[in-house]
PDB file of C-alpha atoms in Angstrom:
ATOM      1  CA  THR L 191       0.875   5.281   6.532  1.00 88.00           C
ATOM      2  CA  THR L 192       1.094   3.623   3.326  1.00 87.00           C
ATOM      3  CA  THR L 193       3.830   5.345   1.355  1.00 85.00           C
ATOM      4  CA  GLY L 194       6.524   2.876   1.037  1.00 82.00           C
ATOM      5  CA  ASN L 195       8.926   4.577   2.327  1.00 88.00           C
ATOM      6  CA  LEU L 196      10.830   4.784   5.924  1.00 88.00           C
ATOM      7  CA  LYS L 197      10.519   6.667   8.981  1.00 94.00           C
ATOM      8  CA  VAL L 198       7.161   8.384   7.445  1.00 93.00           C
ATOM      9  CA  ILE L 199       6.367   8.723  10.714  1.00 95.00           C
ATOM     10  CA  ARG L 200       9.081  10.571  13.174  1.00 96.00           C
ATOM     11  CA  GLU L 201       9.360  11.415  16.727  1.00 97.00           C
ATOM     12  CA  GLU L 202       8.137  14.882  15.970  1.00 96.00           C
ATOM     13  CA  HIS L 203       4.451  13.561  14.650  1.00 97.00           C
ATOM     14  CA  MET L 204       4.527  11.122  17.596  1.00 98.00           C
ATOM     15  CA  ARG L 205       5.020  14.375  19.978  1.00 97.00           C
ATOM     16  CA  VAL L 206       1.547  16.371  18.740  1.00 98.00           C
ATOM     17  CA  MET L 207      -0.278  13.638  18.251  1.00 98.00           C
ATOM     18  CA  LYS L 208      -3.646  13.224  19.861  1.00 98.00           C
ATOM     19  CA  ASP L 209      -4.076  10.937  22.787  1.00 98.00           C
ATOM     20  CA  GLY L 210      -5.136   7.695  21.646  1.00 98.00           C
ATOM     21  CA  ALA L 211      -3.880   7.955  18.270  1.00 99.00           C
ATOM     22  CA  ILE L 212      -3.525   4.378  16.189  1.00 98.00           C
ATOM     23  CA  LEU L 213      -0.162   3.942  14.379  1.00 98.00           C
ATOM     24  CA  CYS L 214      -0.633   1.465  11.375  1.00 95.00           C
ATOM     25  CA  ASN L 215       1.295   0.652   8.231  1.00 93.00           C
ATOM     26  CA  ALA L 216      -0.506  -0.915   5.246  1.00 88.00           C
ATOM     27  CA  GLY L 217       2.177   0.278   2.443  1.00 81.00           C
ATOM     28  CA  HIS L 218       5.943  -1.067   3.061  1.00 78.00           C
ATOM     29  CA  PHE L 219       7.666  -3.028   6.006  1.00 86.00           C
ATOM     30  CA  ASN L 220       7.725  -1.930   9.257  1.00 90.00           C
ATOM     31  CA  VAL L 221      10.110   1.034   8.743  1.00 92.00           C
ATOM     32  CA  GLU L 222       7.700   3.312   7.933  1.00 93.00           C
ATOM     33  CA  ILE L 223       6.433   4.355  11.437  1.00 96.00           C
ATOM     34  CA  ASP L 224      10.051   5.091  13.123  1.00 97.00           C
ATOM     35  CA  ILE L 225       9.441   2.461  16.177  1.00 98.00           C
ATOM     36  CA  PRO L 226      12.647   2.791  17.795  1.00 98.00           C
ATOM     37  CA  ALA L 227      12.254   6.567  18.376  1.00 98.00           C
ATOM     38  CA  LEU L 228       8.333   5.658  19.646  1.00 99.00           C
ATOM     39  CA  ARG L 229      10.200   3.151  21.884  1.00 98.00           C
ATOM     40  CA  LYS L 230      12.553   6.173  23.234  1.00 98.00           C
ATOM     41  CA  LEU L 231       9.751   8.069  23.757  1.00 98.00           C
ATOM     42  CA  ALA L 232       7.424   6.076  25.525  1.00 98.00           C
ATOM     43  CA  VAL L 233       8.010   5.523  29.648  1.00 98.00           C
ATOM     44  CA  LYS L 234       6.210   2.256  29.495  1.00 98.00           C
ATOM     45  CA  ARG L 235       4.689  -0.298  27.518  1.00 98.00           C
ATOM     46  CA  ARG L 236       2.119  -3.076  27.392  1.00 98.00           C
ATOM     47  CA  GLU L 237       0.224  -5.463  25.109  1.00 97.00           C
ATOM     48  CA  VAL L 238      -3.530  -4.288  25.250  1.00 97.00           C
ATOM     49  CA  LEU L 239      -4.738  -6.909  22.618  1.00 94.00           C
ATOM     50  CA  GLU L 240      -3.462  -9.162  20.687  1.00 91.00           C
ATOM     51  CA  ASP L 241      -1.073  -7.178  18.154  1.00 92.00           C
ATOM     52  CA  VAL L 242      -1.753  -4.204  19.962  1.00 96.00           C
ATOM     53  CA  GLU L 243       1.039  -2.343  21.947  1.00 98.00           C
ATOM     54  CA  GLU L 244       0.306   0.826  24.026  1.00 99.00           C
ATOM     55  CA  PHE L 245       2.801   3.284  24.306  1.00 99.00           C
ATOM     56  CA  GLN L 246       2.576   5.943  27.263  1.00 99.00           C
ATOM     57  CA  LEU L 247       4.588   8.953  26.881  1.00 98.00           C
ATOM     58  CA  LYS L 248       5.631  11.447  29.486  1.00 97.00           C
ATOM     59  CA  GLY L 249       2.506  13.466  30.431  1.00 96.00           C
ATOM     60  CA  GLY L 250       0.408   9.783  30.196  1.00 97.00           C
ATOM     61  CA  LYS L 251      -0.440  10.537  26.482  1.00 98.00           C
ATOM     62  CA  ARG L 252      -0.807   7.547  24.897  1.00 99.00           C
ATOM     63  CA  LEU L 253      -0.399   6.038  21.140  1.00 99.00           C
ATOM     64  CA  TYR L 254      -1.189   2.431  20.295  1.00 99.00           C
ATOM     65  CA  LEU L 255       1.035   0.569  17.607  1.00 98.00           C
ATOM     66  CA  LEU L 256      -0.701  -2.191  15.784  1.00 95.00           C
ATOM     67  CA  ALA L 257       1.276  -5.563  14.300  1.00 93.00           C
ATOM     68  CA  GLU L 258       4.245  -4.420  15.341  1.00 94.00           C
ATOM     69  CA  GLY L 259       4.156  -1.661  12.645  1.00 94.00           C
ATOM     70  CA  ARG L 260       4.314  -4.164   9.985  1.00 92.00           C
ATOM     71  CA  LEU L 261       1.598  -4.527   7.270  1.00 89.00           C
ATOM     72  CA  VAL L 262      -1.477  -4.455   9.208  1.00 88.00           C
ATOM     73  CA  ASN L 263      -3.565  -6.673   6.915  1.00 82.00           C
ATOM     74  CA  LEU L 264      -0.728  -9.381   6.609  1.00 84.00           C
ATOM     75  CA  ALA L 265       1.109  -9.085   9.771  1.00 81.00           C
ATOM     76  CA  GLY L 266      -0.505 -10.461  13.382  1.00 74.00           C
ATOM     77  CA  LYS L 267      -2.725 -13.209  14.319  1.00 76.00           C
ATOM     78  CA  ARG L 268      -5.526 -10.795  13.387  1.00 73.00           C
ATOM     79  CA  SER L 269      -4.687 -10.232   9.931  1.00 75.00           C
ATOM     80  CA  LEU L 270      -6.470 -11.536   6.963  1.00 77.00           C
ATOM     81  CA  GLY L 271      -4.379 -10.649   3.872  1.00 79.00           C
ATOM     82  CA  HIS L 272      -4.883  -9.217   0.717  1.00 77.00           C
ATOM     83  CA  PRO L 273      -9.231  -8.989  -0.248  1.00 79.00           C
ATOM     84  CA  MET L 274      -9.670 -11.430  -3.324  1.00 82.00           C
ATOM     85  CA  GLU L 275     -10.749  -8.223  -4.770  1.00 80.00           C
ATOM     86  CA  ILE L 276      -7.028  -7.380  -4.817  1.00 81.00           C
ATOM     87  CA  MET L 277      -5.918 -10.823  -5.291  1.00 88.00           C
ATOM     88  CA  ASP L 278      -8.063 -11.615  -8.701  1.00 90.00           C
ATOM     89  CA  MET L 279      -6.593  -8.662 -10.589  1.00 91.00           C
ATOM     90  CA  SER L 280      -3.040  -9.564  -8.928  1.00 91.00           C
ATOM     91  CA  PHE L 281      -3.372 -12.995 -10.581  1.00 94.00           C
ATOM     92  CA  ALA L 282      -4.552 -12.450 -13.698  1.00 95.00           C
ATOM     93  CA  LEU L 283      -1.753  -9.782 -14.189  1.00 96.00           C
ATOM     94  CA  GLN L 284       0.523 -12.378 -13.267  1.00 96.00           C
ATOM     95  CA  ALA L 285      -0.861 -15.003 -15.389  1.00 97.00           C
ATOM     96  CA  LEU L 286      -0.976 -12.426 -18.606  1.00 97.00           C
ATOM     97  CA  SER L 287       2.375 -11.558 -17.817  1.00 96.00           C
ATOM     98  CA  VAL L 288       3.786 -14.689 -17.834  1.00 96.00           C
ATOM     99  CA  GLU L 289       1.829 -15.721 -20.913  1.00 97.00           C
ATOM    100  CA  TYR L 290       3.241 -12.299 -22.817  1.00 97.00           C
ATOM    101  CA  ILE L 291       6.907 -13.419 -21.471  1.00 96.00           C
ATOM    102  CA  ALA L 292       6.175 -17.109 -22.803  1.00 96.00           C
ATOM    103  CA  LYS L 293       4.898 -15.591 -26.508  1.00 97.00           C
ATOM    104  CA  HIS L 294       8.085 -13.224 -27.031  1.00 96.00           C
ATOM    105  CA  ALA L 295      10.712 -15.240 -25.104  1.00 93.00           C
ATOM    106  CA  GLY L 296      13.156 -14.905 -28.066  1.00 94.00           C
ATOM    107  CA  GLU L 297      12.736 -10.687 -28.570  1.00 96.00           C
ATOM    108  CA  LEU L 298      13.137 -10.317 -24.678  1.00 96.00           C
ATOM    109  CA  GLU L 299      16.235  -8.897 -23.359  1.00 94.00           C
ATOM    110  CA  PRO L 300      17.034 -10.169 -19.806  1.00 93.00           C
ATOM    111  CA  LYS L 301      16.248  -7.574 -17.407  1.00 94.00           C
ATOM    112  CA  VAL L 302      12.717  -5.903 -15.566  1.00 94.00           C
ATOM    113  CA  TYR L 303       9.576  -5.133 -17.774  1.00 93.00           C
ATOM    114  CA  GLU L 304       6.780  -3.311 -16.288  1.00 93.00           C
ATOM    115  CA  VAL L 305       3.322  -4.701 -17.080  1.00 95.00           C
ATOM    116  CA  PRO L 306       2.521  -3.803 -21.032  1.00 95.00           C
ATOM    117  CA  ALA L 307      -0.336  -1.189 -21.066  1.00 93.00           C
ATOM    118  CA  ASP L 308      -2.771  -3.324 -22.936  1.00 95.00           C
ATOM    119  CA  ILE L 309      -2.405  -6.268 -20.355  1.00 96.00           C
ATOM    120  CA  ASP L 310      -2.810  -3.912 -17.748  1.00 93.00           C
ATOM    121  CA  ARG L 311      -6.097  -2.435 -19.376  1.00 91.00           C
ATOM    122  CA  GLU L 312      -7.352  -5.989 -20.016  1.00 93.00           C
ATOM    123  CA  VAL L 313      -7.325  -6.813 -16.237  1.00 94.00           C
ATOM    124  CA  ALA L 314      -8.782  -3.467 -15.534  1.00 90.00           C
ATOM    125  CA  GLU L 315     -11.617  -4.376 -18.053  1.00 90.00           C
ATOM    126  CA  LEU L 316     -12.332  -7.230 -16.977  1.00 91.00           C
ATOM    127  CA  LYS L 317     -12.368  -6.765 -13.358  1.00 91.00           C
ATOM    128  CA  LEU L 318     -15.280  -3.558 -13.960  1.00 91.00           C
ATOM    129  CA  LYS L 319     -16.863  -5.984 -16.535  1.00 92.00           C
ATOM    130  CA  SER L 320     -17.022  -8.992 -13.515  1.00 91.00           C
ATOM    131  CA  ILE L 321     -18.791  -6.406 -11.440  1.00 91.00           C
ATOM    132  CA  GLY L 322     -21.192  -4.738 -14.048  1.00 92.00           C
ATOM    133  CA  ALA L 323     -19.101  -1.744 -14.177  1.00 92.00           C
ATOM    134  CA  GLU L 324     -17.408  -0.473 -17.731  1.00 81.00           C
ATOM    135  CA  LEU L 325     -14.823   1.902 -18.059  1.00 76.00           C
ATOM    136  CA  GLU L 326     -15.562   5.086 -19.823  1.00 78.00           C
ATOM    137  CA  LYS L 327     -13.948   6.235 -22.938  1.00 84.00           C
ATOM    138  CA  PRO L 328     -12.230   9.351 -22.664  1.00 84.00           C
ATOM    139  CA  THR L 329     -13.311  12.248 -25.383  1.00 87.00           C
ATOM    140  CA  LYS L 330     -11.578  13.310 -28.261  1.00 91.00           C
ATOM    141  CA  GLU L 331     -10.629  16.527 -25.764  1.00 88.00           C
ATOM    142  CA  GLN L 332      -9.465  14.539 -22.811  1.00 86.00           C
ATOM    143  CA  LEU L 333      -7.132  12.017 -24.771  1.00 87.00           C
ATOM    144  CA  GLU L 334      -5.616  15.817 -26.104  1.00 86.00           C
ATOM    145  CA  TYR L 335      -5.187  17.176 -22.421  1.00 85.00           C
ATOM    146  CA  LEU L 336      -3.541  13.795 -21.317  1.00 82.00           C
ATOM    147  CA  ARG L 337      -1.190  14.129 -24.109  1.00 84.00           C
ATOM    148  CA  SER L 338      -0.516  17.890 -23.885  1.00 82.00           C
ATOM    149  CA  TRP L 339       2.595  19.103 -21.537  1.00 75.00           C
ATOM    150  CA  ARG L 340       1.476  22.650 -22.354  1.00 73.00           C
ATOM    151  CA  ALA L 341      -1.815  21.501 -20.294  1.00 63.00           C
ATOM    152  CA  GLY L 342      -2.546  21.688 -16.635  1.00 56.00           C
ATOM    153  CA  THR L 343      -0.400  23.245 -13.432  1.00 50.00           C
TER     154      THR L 343
END
């Protein structure tokens, strides 16, 4: 799961999963997978590997939960954290946002702001340039389509 919502994988899903299905969360806290429901369904539980728990259900089907349902890339002893390709963009956004706040301190109200679009675009362009790619400029027709509420479905 990667939704950021709770109980995305529920009992009704677990009941119809194939034997050997792996339950893993990469989106939010350990609430995306309904772990209490999984525990309730299980007739037997055991740790088969570090950070891998097997839940055997009635009928013998086994489901495997990684990292206790927590963020799989951050939780557990085998986690590696966020890839550096993600972290460099996160830090760039944070640094440029702090610079923006410092430059506009007298103009800003005390509230939560989205990252300004020009900063977001600058970070994207810098990242693409660093890997030898560039962002294709949208055509006039594409820009008109994106701005129109009449187009599309």
